[in-house]
Every structure is written in C-alpha cells, then in structure tokens.
Amino acid sequence: MQVLPLLEPEAAVAPCCPPLTERPFSAEEAEVAARMFKALGDPVRLRLFSAVASHEGGEACVCDISDVGVSQPTVSHHLKKLKDAGLLTSERRGTWVYYRVEPSVLAAMGQLLSTAAGP
Amino acid sequence: MQVLPLLEPEAAVAPCCPPLTERPFSAEEAEVAARMFKALGDPVRLRLFSAVASHEGGEACVCDISDVGVSQPTVSHHLKKLKDAGLLTSERRGTWVYYRVEPSVLAAMGQLLSTAAGP
C-alpha cells in the first residue's frame, strides 16, 4: 500500500495568510485557509472541537466526549477530520488517542479574521 | 411569488458564542457558528470574501470582481451564499448590487477563535 505524504499541520497552517480584509487572497492562500474553515463548518465537528479545546488540561480522548449525541465511531471520524485539517494534534497513550488543539492554528485563524488596523 | 423571511444578519450572528476554548458548545451555538465557518470553507468563496473585504471603500459589486477565475453568475451565486450566512450585506444601486462585509460577523468569528485568557 502506498501512503500519500501528509502535510505537517504546522507547516500547512501556521503563518497561512494575511487578514481577510487586507488584500484579495491568492488561490493558494484561499486553499489553505478554506480547509481550516471547512473543518469547523459542521455543527457536530465544531462541538467536538470546542469539547477538546475546553477540556481539562487542553486535551481529550474519545472516552471523554460522549454528550454530543453521536456514536463513538462518528466522534472518532470527526476528530480525525479535524486532525487532517491541522486543527488538532493527537497522541496515543495506552488504549486511547488523546487530542489537543494546535494553538498556532487558532492564532492563524484569528489573524485571518482580524480587521486590519491602521495604514 | 412568496418571499421567505430572511434572518437579519445582525440578529443571526452578532453575539453568537463564547470562545471555542471556553466551554463545550451547545447544539444551538454550534449550528450558528458552523454556518459562518462553512460559508468561508470554500476557496472560491473565501477569495470573493477577501476581495470584497479588502476592496476600496469596503464594498464591491460583481463588476469589481473578475479575477478569481469563475464566471460572473458563479460569483453572484457565491456572494449570495455569503450574504445568506450573514457575512455580507448588500444594497442595490442602479444596475449593480454592492456587497459589504458585516463587521459584527468578523468580530464574532474572531471572538470564537480567541484563546480564553486568564481564569
């Protein structure tokens, strides 16, 4: 089986793009940024993301998240998607995979949405 | 012809939700916020949004936007979607509809992505 190379989350997103209000995005910038927005563009995924982001210690496993009304495999599927988009990192410890928010991504997205100040 | 009532952009989004890192989102909060993220989760739409957001005077019509590589009807279609999501407002003046970024939405989305500081 051939494994396609995955972009490293940090490399893919950290210093992505200028604020959306600064100048028109290039096609490349839009690809990177749209991928992050799309990952959060699903209500279940967004709830899971906020569940991880707000969990004690800044990390959570599937075992910690059971109250969003979807099955554990569905939770795992969505967490995987968030990871693929570079929004979460993961680490296996024993039985469980623990997810953690990638802080540089939140910072990058926040910067996208900041309104350019000054000249 | 019956016209369906549209949500007022401001009412729909302005004080949507706490930062994603503060506590798990409720289903209702996630619905509202995911709608905004989803609207920006398409590369073409994101380019159009940044084209409007960064245009002189803070507004643009379809006539101003021609360099994203899609047809004018497609541009109009995407601008309509951004408007329906509450991200743009529009005003017809003569032949053209002018679009403008709804500043409260950028502020609301920026707040979602801010990392909660302190206790």
PDB file of C-alpha atoms in Angstrom:
ATOM      1  CA  MET A   1       0.000   0.000   0.000  1.00  0.00           C
ATOM      2  CA  GLN A   2       1.296   3.425  -0.887  1.00  0.00           C
ATOM      3  CA  VAL A   3       0.828   6.133   1.670  1.00  0.00           C
ATOM      4  CA  LEU A   4       0.333   9.627   0.370  1.00  0.00           C
ATOM      5  CA  PRO A   5       2.522  12.211   2.058  1.00  0.00           C
ATOM      6  CA  LEU A   6       0.532  14.294   4.513  1.00  0.00           C
ATOM      7  CA  LEU A   7       1.279  17.925   5.081  1.00  0.00           C
ATOM      8  CA  GLU A   8       2.616  18.553   8.542  1.00  0.00           C
ATOM      9  CA  PRO A   9      -0.091  20.502  10.381  1.00  0.00           C
ATOM     10  CA  GLU A  10       2.307  23.222  11.472  1.00  0.00           C
ATOM     11  CA  ALA A  11       3.801  23.669   8.054  1.00  0.00           C
ATOM     12  CA  ALA A  12       0.385  23.716   6.449  1.00  0.00           C
ATOM     13  CA  VAL A  13      -1.253  26.374   8.535  1.00  0.00           C
ATOM     14  CA  ALA A  14       0.903  28.320  10.927  1.00  0.00           C
ATOM     15  CA  PRO A  15       1.602  31.524   9.027  1.00  0.00           C
ATOM     16  CA  CYS A  16      -1.085  30.985   6.435  1.00  0.00           C
ATOM     17  CA  CYS A  17      -2.468  34.250   5.268  1.00  0.00           C
ATOM     18  CA  PRO A  18      -2.928  37.927   5.915  1.00  0.00           C
ATOM     19  CA  PRO A  19      -6.177  39.227   7.402  1.00  0.00           C
ATOM     20  CA  LEU A  20      -9.090  38.718   5.005  1.00  0.00           C
ATOM     21  CA  THR A  21      -9.630  42.463   4.911  1.00  0.00           C
ATOM     22  CA  GLU A  22      -6.062  43.325   3.883  1.00  0.00           C
ATOM     23  CA  ARG A  23      -5.988  42.296   0.224  1.00  0.00           C
ATOM     24  CA  PRO A  24      -7.632  39.715  -2.050  1.00  0.00           C
ATOM     25  CA  PHE A  25      -6.424  36.211  -1.263  1.00  0.00           C
ATOM     26  CA  SER A  26      -4.434  34.288  -3.826  1.00  0.00           C
ATOM     27  CA  ALA A  27      -5.734  30.906  -4.942  1.00  0.00           C
ATOM     28  CA  GLU A  28      -3.078  29.176  -2.827  1.00  0.00           C
ATOM     29  CA  GLU A  29      -3.853  31.128   0.336  1.00  0.00           C
ATOM     30  CA  ALA A  30      -7.561  30.503  -0.149  1.00  0.00           C
ATOM     31  CA  GLU A  31      -6.984  26.745  -0.453  1.00  0.00           C
ATOM     32  CA  VAL A  32      -5.138  26.574   2.859  1.00  0.00           C
ATOM     33  CA  ALA A  33      -7.493  28.836   4.770  1.00  0.00           C
ATOM     34  CA  ALA A  34     -10.695  27.327   3.338  1.00  0.00           C
ATOM     35  CA  ARG A  35      -9.574  23.914   4.521  1.00  0.00           C
ATOM     36  CA  MET A  36      -9.475  25.148   8.109  1.00  0.00           C
ATOM     37  CA  PHE A  37     -12.809  26.916   7.879  1.00  0.00           C
ATOM     38  CA  LYS A  38     -14.426  23.919   6.244  1.00  0.00           C
ATOM     39  CA  ALA A  39     -13.267  21.637   9.044  1.00  0.00           C
ATOM     40  CA  LEU A  40     -15.159  23.843  11.510  1.00  0.00           C
ATOM     41  CA  GLY A  41     -18.137  24.239   9.171  1.00  0.00           C
ATOM     42  CA  ASP A  42     -20.033  21.279  10.565  1.00  0.00           C
ATOM     43  CA  PRO A  43     -22.027  21.628  13.809  1.00  0.00           C
ATOM     44  CA  VAL A  44     -21.015  18.239  15.230  1.00  0.00           C
ATOM     45  CA  ARG A  45     -17.362  18.790  14.385  1.00  0.00           C
ATOM     46  CA  LEU A  46     -17.478  22.254  15.905  1.00  0.00           C
ATOM     47  CA  ARG A  47     -18.958  20.887  19.144  1.00  0.00           C
ATOM     48  CA  LEU A  48     -16.259  18.231  19.292  1.00  0.00           C
ATOM     49  CA  PHE A  49     -13.580  20.826  18.646  1.00  0.00           C
ATOM     50  CA  SER A  50     -14.870  23.041  21.457  1.00  0.00           C
ATOM     51  CA  ALA A  51     -15.164  19.962  23.705  1.00  0.00           C
ATOM     52  CA  VAL A  52     -11.480  19.185  23.143  1.00  0.00           C
ATOM     53  CA  ALA A  53     -10.395  22.818  23.299  1.00  0.00           C
ATOM     54  CA  SER A  54     -12.158  23.454  26.580  1.00  0.00           C
ATOM     55  CA  HIS A  55     -11.395  20.126  28.235  1.00  0.00           C
ATOM     56  CA  GLU A  56      -9.324  19.993  31.402  1.00  0.00           C
ATOM     57  CA  GLY A  57      -5.644  20.042  30.537  1.00  0.00           C
ATOM     58  CA  GLY A  58      -6.367  21.127  26.978  1.00  0.00           C
ATOM     59  CA  GLU A  59      -6.746  17.598  25.692  1.00  0.00           C
ATOM     60  CA  ALA A  60      -9.401  14.929  25.446  1.00  0.00           C
ATOM     61  CA  CYS A  61      -9.881  11.408  24.170  1.00  0.00           C
ATOM     62  CA  VAL A  62     -12.981   9.911  22.609  1.00  0.00           C
ATOM     63  CA  CYS A  63     -13.673   8.426  26.051  1.00  0.00           C
ATOM     64  CA  ASP A  64     -14.058  11.968  27.436  1.00  0.00           C
ATOM     65  CA  ILE A  65     -16.568  13.057  24.827  1.00  0.00           C
ATOM     66  CA  SER A  66     -19.908  11.353  24.908  1.00  0.00           C
ATOM     67  CA  ASP A  67     -22.511  14.054  25.080  1.00  0.00           C
ATOM     68  CA  VAL A  68     -22.803  15.370  21.546  1.00  0.00           C
ATOM     69  CA  GLY A  69     -25.391  12.805  20.516  1.00  0.00           C
ATOM     70  CA  VAL A  70     -23.355  10.814  18.014  1.00  0.00           C
ATOM     71  CA  SER A  71     -21.736   7.386  18.258  1.00  0.00           C
ATOM     72  CA  GLN A  72     -18.134   6.900  19.301  1.00  0.00           C
ATOM     73  CA  PRO A  73     -17.051   5.851  15.782  1.00  0.00           C
ATOM     74  CA  THR A  74     -18.614   9.059  14.461  1.00  0.00           C
ATOM     75  CA  VAL A  75     -16.765  11.048  17.098  1.00  0.00           C
ATOM     76  CA  SER A  76     -13.520   9.361  16.057  1.00  0.00           C
ATOM     77  CA  HIS A  77     -14.232  10.067  12.398  1.00  0.00           C
ATOM     78  CA  HIS A  78     -14.779  13.777  13.025  1.00  0.00           C
ATOM     79  CA  LEU A  79     -11.733  14.082  15.290  1.00  0.00           C
ATOM     80  CA  LYS A  80      -9.693  12.521  12.501  1.00  0.00           C
ATOM     81  CA  LYS A  81     -11.010  15.108  10.064  1.00  0.00           C
ATOM     82  CA  LEU A  82     -10.091  17.918  12.414  1.00  0.00           C
ATOM     83  CA  LYS A  83      -6.645  16.422  12.735  1.00  0.00           C
ATOM     84  CA  ASP A  84      -6.241  16.120   8.969  1.00  0.00           C
ATOM     85  CA  ALA A  85      -7.131  19.797   8.662  1.00  0.00           C
ATOM     86  CA  GLY A  86      -4.332  20.623  11.088  1.00  0.00           C
ATOM     87  CA  LEU A  87      -6.657  21.846  13.834  1.00  0.00           C
ATOM     88  CA  LEU A  88      -5.902  19.063  16.290  1.00  0.00           C
ATOM     89  CA  THR A  89      -2.840  17.009  17.075  1.00  0.00           C
ATOM     90  CA  SER A  90      -3.074  13.544  18.560  1.00  0.00           C
ATOM     91  CA  GLU A  91      -1.039  11.192  20.673  1.00  0.00           C
ATOM     92  CA  ARG A  92      -1.776   7.581  21.558  1.00  0.00           C
ATOM     93  CA  ARG A  93      -1.366   6.716  25.228  1.00  0.00           C
ATOM     94  CA  GLY A  94      -2.374   3.212  26.182  1.00  0.00           C
ATOM     95  CA  THR A  95      -5.837   2.394  24.927  1.00  0.00           C
ATOM     96  CA  TRP A  96      -6.807   5.872  23.873  1.00  0.00           C
ATOM     97  CA  VAL A  97      -5.803   8.552  21.433  1.00  0.00           C
ATOM     98  CA  TYR A  98      -5.671  11.961  23.048  1.00  0.00           C
ATOM     99  CA  TYR A  99      -6.450  15.061  21.015  1.00  0.00           C
ATOM    100  CA  ARG A 100      -5.185  18.529  21.645  1.00  0.00           C
ATOM    101  CA  VAL A 101      -5.849  21.824  19.884  1.00  0.00           C
ATOM    102  CA  GLU A 102      -2.987  23.063  17.768  1.00  0.00           C
ATOM    103  CA  PRO A 103      -2.607  26.584  19.197  1.00  0.00           C
ATOM    104  CA  SER A 104      -0.848  28.032  16.170  1.00  0.00           C
ATOM    105  CA  VAL A 105      -3.927  27.235  14.104  1.00  0.00           C
ATOM    106  CA  LEU A 106      -6.288  29.130  16.329  1.00  0.00           C
ATOM    107  CA  ALA A 107      -3.852  32.023  16.187  1.00  0.00           C
ATOM    108  CA  ALA A 108      -3.667  31.858  12.394  1.00  0.00           C
ATOM    109  CA  MET A 109      -7.423  31.736  12.014  1.00  0.00           C
ATOM    110  CA  GLY A 110      -7.871  34.554  14.491  1.00  0.00           C
ATOM    111  CA  GLN A 111      -5.442  36.624  12.461  1.00  0.00           C
ATOM    112  CA  LEU A 112      -7.395  35.933   9.283  1.00  0.00           C
ATOM    113  CA  LEU A 113     -10.466  37.396  10.890  1.00  0.00           C
ATOM    114  CA  SER A 114      -8.833  40.382  12.499  1.00  0.00           C
ATOM    115  CA  THR A 115      -9.719  43.654  10.895  1.00  0.00           C
ATOM    116  CA  ALA A 116      -6.589  45.264   9.561  1.00  0.00           C
ATOM    117  CA  ALA A 117      -5.769  48.224  11.747  1.00  0.00           C
ATOM    118  CA  GLY A 118      -4.006  51.360  10.592  1.00  0.00           C
ATOM    119  CA  PRO A 119      -2.456  52.119   7.188  1.00  0.00           C
TER     120      PRO A 119
ATOM    121  CA  MET B   1     -44.453  34.895  -5.526  1.00  0.00           C
ATOM    122  CA  GLN B   2     -43.943  34.327  -1.847  1.00  0.00           C
ATOM    123  CA  VAL B   3     -40.756  35.601  -0.318  1.00  0.00           C
ATOM    124  CA  LEU B   4     -39.352  33.638   2.569  1.00  0.00           C
ATOM    125  CA  PRO B   5     -38.379  35.763   5.536  1.00  0.00           C
ATOM    126  CA  LEU B   6     -34.630  36.160   5.803  1.00  0.00           C
ATOM    127  CA  LEU B   7     -32.850  36.334   9.107  1.00  0.00           C
ATOM    128  CA  GLU B   8     -31.374  39.735   9.673  1.00  0.00           C
ATOM    129  CA  PRO B   9     -27.598  39.238   9.509  1.00  0.00           C
ATOM    130  CA  GLU B  10     -27.017  41.107  12.778  1.00  0.00           C
ATOM    131  CA  ALA B  11     -29.668  39.180  14.677  1.00  0.00           C
ATOM    132  CA  ALA B  12     -28.348  35.890  13.328  1.00  0.00           C
ATOM    133  CA  VAL B  13     -24.741  36.224  14.296  1.00  0.00           C
ATOM    134  CA  ALA B  14     -23.685  39.208  16.344  1.00  0.00           C
ATOM    135  CA  PRO B  15     -23.178  37.780  19.839  1.00  0.00           C
ATOM    136  CA  CYS B  16     -23.123  34.172  18.773  1.00  0.00           C
ATOM    137  CA  CYS B  17     -20.930  32.188  21.046  1.00  0.00           C
ATOM    138  CA  PRO B  18     -18.139  32.193  23.572  1.00  0.00           C
ATOM    139  CA  PRO B  19     -14.560  31.379  22.541  1.00  0.00           C
ATOM    140  CA  LEU B  20     -14.254  27.778  21.370  1.00  0.00           C
ATOM    141  CA  THR B  21     -11.757  27.143  24.145  1.00  0.00           C
ATOM    142  CA  GLU B  22     -14.029  28.340  26.952  1.00  0.00           C
ATOM    143  CA  ARG B  23     -16.556  25.500  27.270  1.00  0.00           C
ATOM    144  CA  PRO B  24     -18.189  22.890  25.022  1.00  0.00           C
ATOM    145  CA  PHE B  25     -20.601  24.493  22.591  1.00  0.00           C
ATOM    146  CA  SER B  26     -24.288  23.727  22.837  1.00  0.00           C
ATOM    147  CA  ALA B  27     -26.018  22.310  19.784  1.00  0.00           C
ATOM    148  CA  GLU B  28     -27.632  25.691  19.095  1.00  0.00           C
ATOM    149  CA  GLU B  29     -24.373  27.634  19.327  1.00  0.00           C
ATOM    150  CA  ALA B  30     -22.666  25.111  17.079  1.00  0.00           C
ATOM    151  CA  GLU B  31     -25.401  25.467  14.438  1.00  0.00           C
ATOM    152  CA  VAL B  32     -24.972  29.235  14.246  1.00  0.00           C
ATOM    153  CA  ALA B  33     -21.179  29.234  14.289  1.00  0.00           C
ATOM    154  CA  ALA B  34     -20.783  26.311  11.879  1.00  0.00           C
ATOM    155  CA  ARG B  35     -22.915  28.173   9.345  1.00  0.00           C
ATOM    156  CA  MET B  36     -20.401  31.024   9.305  1.00  0.00           C
ATOM    157  CA  PHE B  37     -17.367  28.752   9.091  1.00  0.00           C
ATOM    158  CA  LYS B  38     -18.967  26.699   6.345  1.00  0.00           C
ATOM    159  CA  ALA B  39     -19.604  29.807   4.266  1.00  0.00           C
ATOM    160  CA  LEU B  40     -15.855  30.511   4.329  1.00  0.00           C
ATOM    161  CA  GLY B  41     -14.951  26.860   3.826  1.00  0.00           C
ATOM    162  CA  ASP B  42     -14.790  27.087   0.060  1.00  0.00           C
ATOM    163  CA  PRO B  43     -11.674  28.502  -1.647  1.00  0.00           C
ATOM    164  CA  VAL B  44     -13.571  30.478  -4.274  1.00  0.00           C
ATOM    165  CA  ARG B  45     -15.966  31.903  -1.728  1.00  0.00           C
ATOM    166  CA  LEU B  46     -13.093  32.814   0.538  1.00  0.00           C
ATOM    167  CA  ARG B  47     -11.320  34.640  -2.278  1.00  0.00           C
ATOM    168  CA  LEU B  48     -14.501  36.533  -3.094  1.00  0.00           C
ATOM    169  CA  PHE B  49     -14.969  37.396   0.550  1.00  0.00           C
ATOM    170  CA  SER B  50     -11.446  38.761   0.836  1.00  0.00           C
ATOM    171  CA  ALA B  51     -11.920  40.615  -2.460  1.00  0.00           C
ATOM    172  CA  VAL B  52     -14.983  42.381  -1.059  1.00  0.00           C
ATOM    173  CA  ALA B  53     -13.451  42.870   2.390  1.00  0.00           C
ATOM    174  CA  SER B  54     -10.297  44.450   1.007  1.00  0.00           C
ATOM    175  CA  HIS B  55     -11.901  46.465  -1.790  1.00  0.00           C
ATOM    176  CA  GLU B  56     -11.659  50.245  -1.773  1.00  0.00           C
ATOM    177  CA  GLY B  57     -14.375  51.706   0.406  1.00  0.00           C
ATOM    178  CA  GLY B  58     -15.097  48.330   1.957  1.00  0.00           C
ATOM    179  CA  GLU B  59     -17.596  47.343  -0.684  1.00  0.00           C
ATOM    180  CA  ALA B  60     -17.618  45.766  -4.118  1.00  0.00           C
ATOM    181  CA  CYS B  61     -20.034  44.714  -6.811  1.00  0.00           C
ATOM    182  CA  VAL B  62     -19.765  41.727  -9.123  1.00  0.00           C
ATOM    183  CA  CYS B  63     -18.454  44.193 -11.701  1.00  0.00           C
ATOM    184  CA  ASP B  64     -15.419  44.830  -9.475  1.00  0.00           C
ATOM    185  CA  ILE B  65     -14.531  41.170  -9.094  1.00  0.00           C
ATOM    186  CA  SER B  66     -13.400  39.378 -12.165  1.00  0.00           C
ATOM    187  CA  ASP B  67     -10.078  37.796 -11.372  1.00  0.00           C
ATOM    188  CA  VAL B  68     -10.927  34.686  -9.408  1.00  0.00           C
ATOM    189  CA  GLY B  69     -11.329  32.535 -12.496  1.00  0.00           C
ATOM    190  CA  VAL B  70     -15.048  31.844 -12.311  1.00  0.00           C
ATOM    191  CA  SER B  71     -17.955  33.221 -14.328  1.00  0.00           C
ATOM    192  CA  GLN B  72     -19.974  36.228 -13.190  1.00  0.00           C
ATOM    193  CA  PRO B  73     -23.065  34.090 -12.424  1.00  0.00           C
ATOM    194  CA  THR B  74     -20.882  31.884 -10.233  1.00  0.00           C
ATOM    195  CA  VAL B  75     -19.530  34.976  -8.490  1.00  0.00           C
ATOM    196  CA  SER B  76     -23.092  36.152  -7.875  1.00  0.00           C
ATOM    197  CA  HIS B  77     -24.087  32.745  -6.570  1.00  0.00           C
ATOM    198  CA  HIS B  78     -21.246  32.671  -4.041  1.00  0.00           C
ATOM    199  CA  LEU B  79     -21.826  36.260  -2.934  1.00  0.00           C
ATOM    200  CA  LYS B  80     -25.464  35.338  -2.314  1.00  0.00           C
ATOM    201  CA  LYS B  81     -24.349  32.416  -0.153  1.00  0.00           C
ATOM    202  CA  LEU B  82     -22.053  34.646   1.864  1.00  0.00           C
ATOM    203  CA  LYS B  83     -24.953  37.036   2.314  1.00  0.00           C
ATOM    204  CA  ASP B  84     -27.302  34.259   3.413  1.00  0.00           C
ATOM    205  CA  ALA B  85     -24.728  33.223   6.019  1.00  0.00           C
ATOM    206  CA  GLY B  86     -24.771  36.765   7.378  1.00  0.00           C
ATOM    207  CA  LEU B  87     -21.189  37.518   6.347  1.00  0.00           C
ATOM    208  CA  LEU B  88     -22.045  40.144   3.740  1.00  0.00           C
ATOM    209  CA  THR B  89     -24.763  42.719   3.425  1.00  0.00           C
ATOM    210  CA  SER B  90     -25.920  44.026   0.073  1.00  0.00           C
ATOM    211  CA  GLU B  91     -27.501  47.096  -1.431  1.00  0.00           C
ATOM    212  CA  ARG B  92     -28.736  47.610  -4.974  1.00  0.00           C
ATOM    213  CA  ARG B  93     -27.621  50.878  -6.575  1.00  0.00           C
ATOM    214  CA  GLY B  94     -28.616  51.290 -10.214  1.00  0.00           C
ATOM    215  CA  THR B  95     -27.529  48.302 -12.258  1.00  0.00           C
ATOM    216  CA  TRP B  96     -25.376  46.654  -9.614  1.00  0.00           C
ATOM    217  CA  VAL B  97     -25.693  45.091  -6.220  1.00  0.00           C
ATOM    218  CA  TYR B  98     -22.929  46.231  -3.894  1.00  0.00           C
ATOM    219  CA  TYR B  99     -21.657  43.903  -1.187  1.00  0.00           C
ATOM    220  CA  ARG B 100     -20.084  44.902   2.079  1.00  0.00           C
ATOM    221  CA  VAL B 101     -18.626  42.882   4.917  1.00  0.00           C
ATOM    222  CA  GLU B 102     -20.775  42.787   8.027  1.00  0.00           C
ATOM    223  CA  PRO B 103     -18.228  43.920  10.628  1.00  0.00           C
ATOM    224  CA  SER B 104     -20.052  42.386  13.597  1.00  0.00           C
ATOM    225  CA  VAL B 105     -19.631  38.980  11.997  1.00  0.00           C
ATOM    226  CA  LEU B 106     -15.885  39.260  11.667  1.00  0.00           C
ATOM    227  CA  ALA B 107     -15.810  40.372  15.288  1.00  0.00           C
ATOM    228  CA  ALA B 108     -17.973  37.432  16.378  1.00  0.00           C
ATOM    229  CA  MET B 109     -15.855  34.921  14.477  1.00  0.00           C
ATOM    230  CA  GLY B 110     -12.656  36.479  15.785  1.00  0.00           C
ATOM    231  CA  GLN B 111     -14.003  36.096  19.319  1.00  0.00           C
ATOM    232  CA  LEU B 112     -14.806  32.419  18.697  1.00  0.00           C
ATOM    233  CA  LEU B 113     -11.188  31.837  17.836  1.00  0.00           C
ATOM    234  CA  SER B 114      -9.649  33.877  20.577  1.00  0.00           C
ATOM    235  CA  THR B 115      -7.957  31.829  23.242  1.00  0.00           C
ATOM    236  CA  ALA B 116      -9.645  32.486  26.540  1.00  0.00           C
ATOM    237  CA  ALA B 117      -7.190  34.384  28.703  1.00  0.00           C
ATOM    238  CA  GLY B 118      -6.978  34.059  32.439  1.00  0.00           C
ATOM    239  CA  PRO B 119      -9.493  32.443  34.800  1.00  0.00           C
TER     240      PRO B 119
END
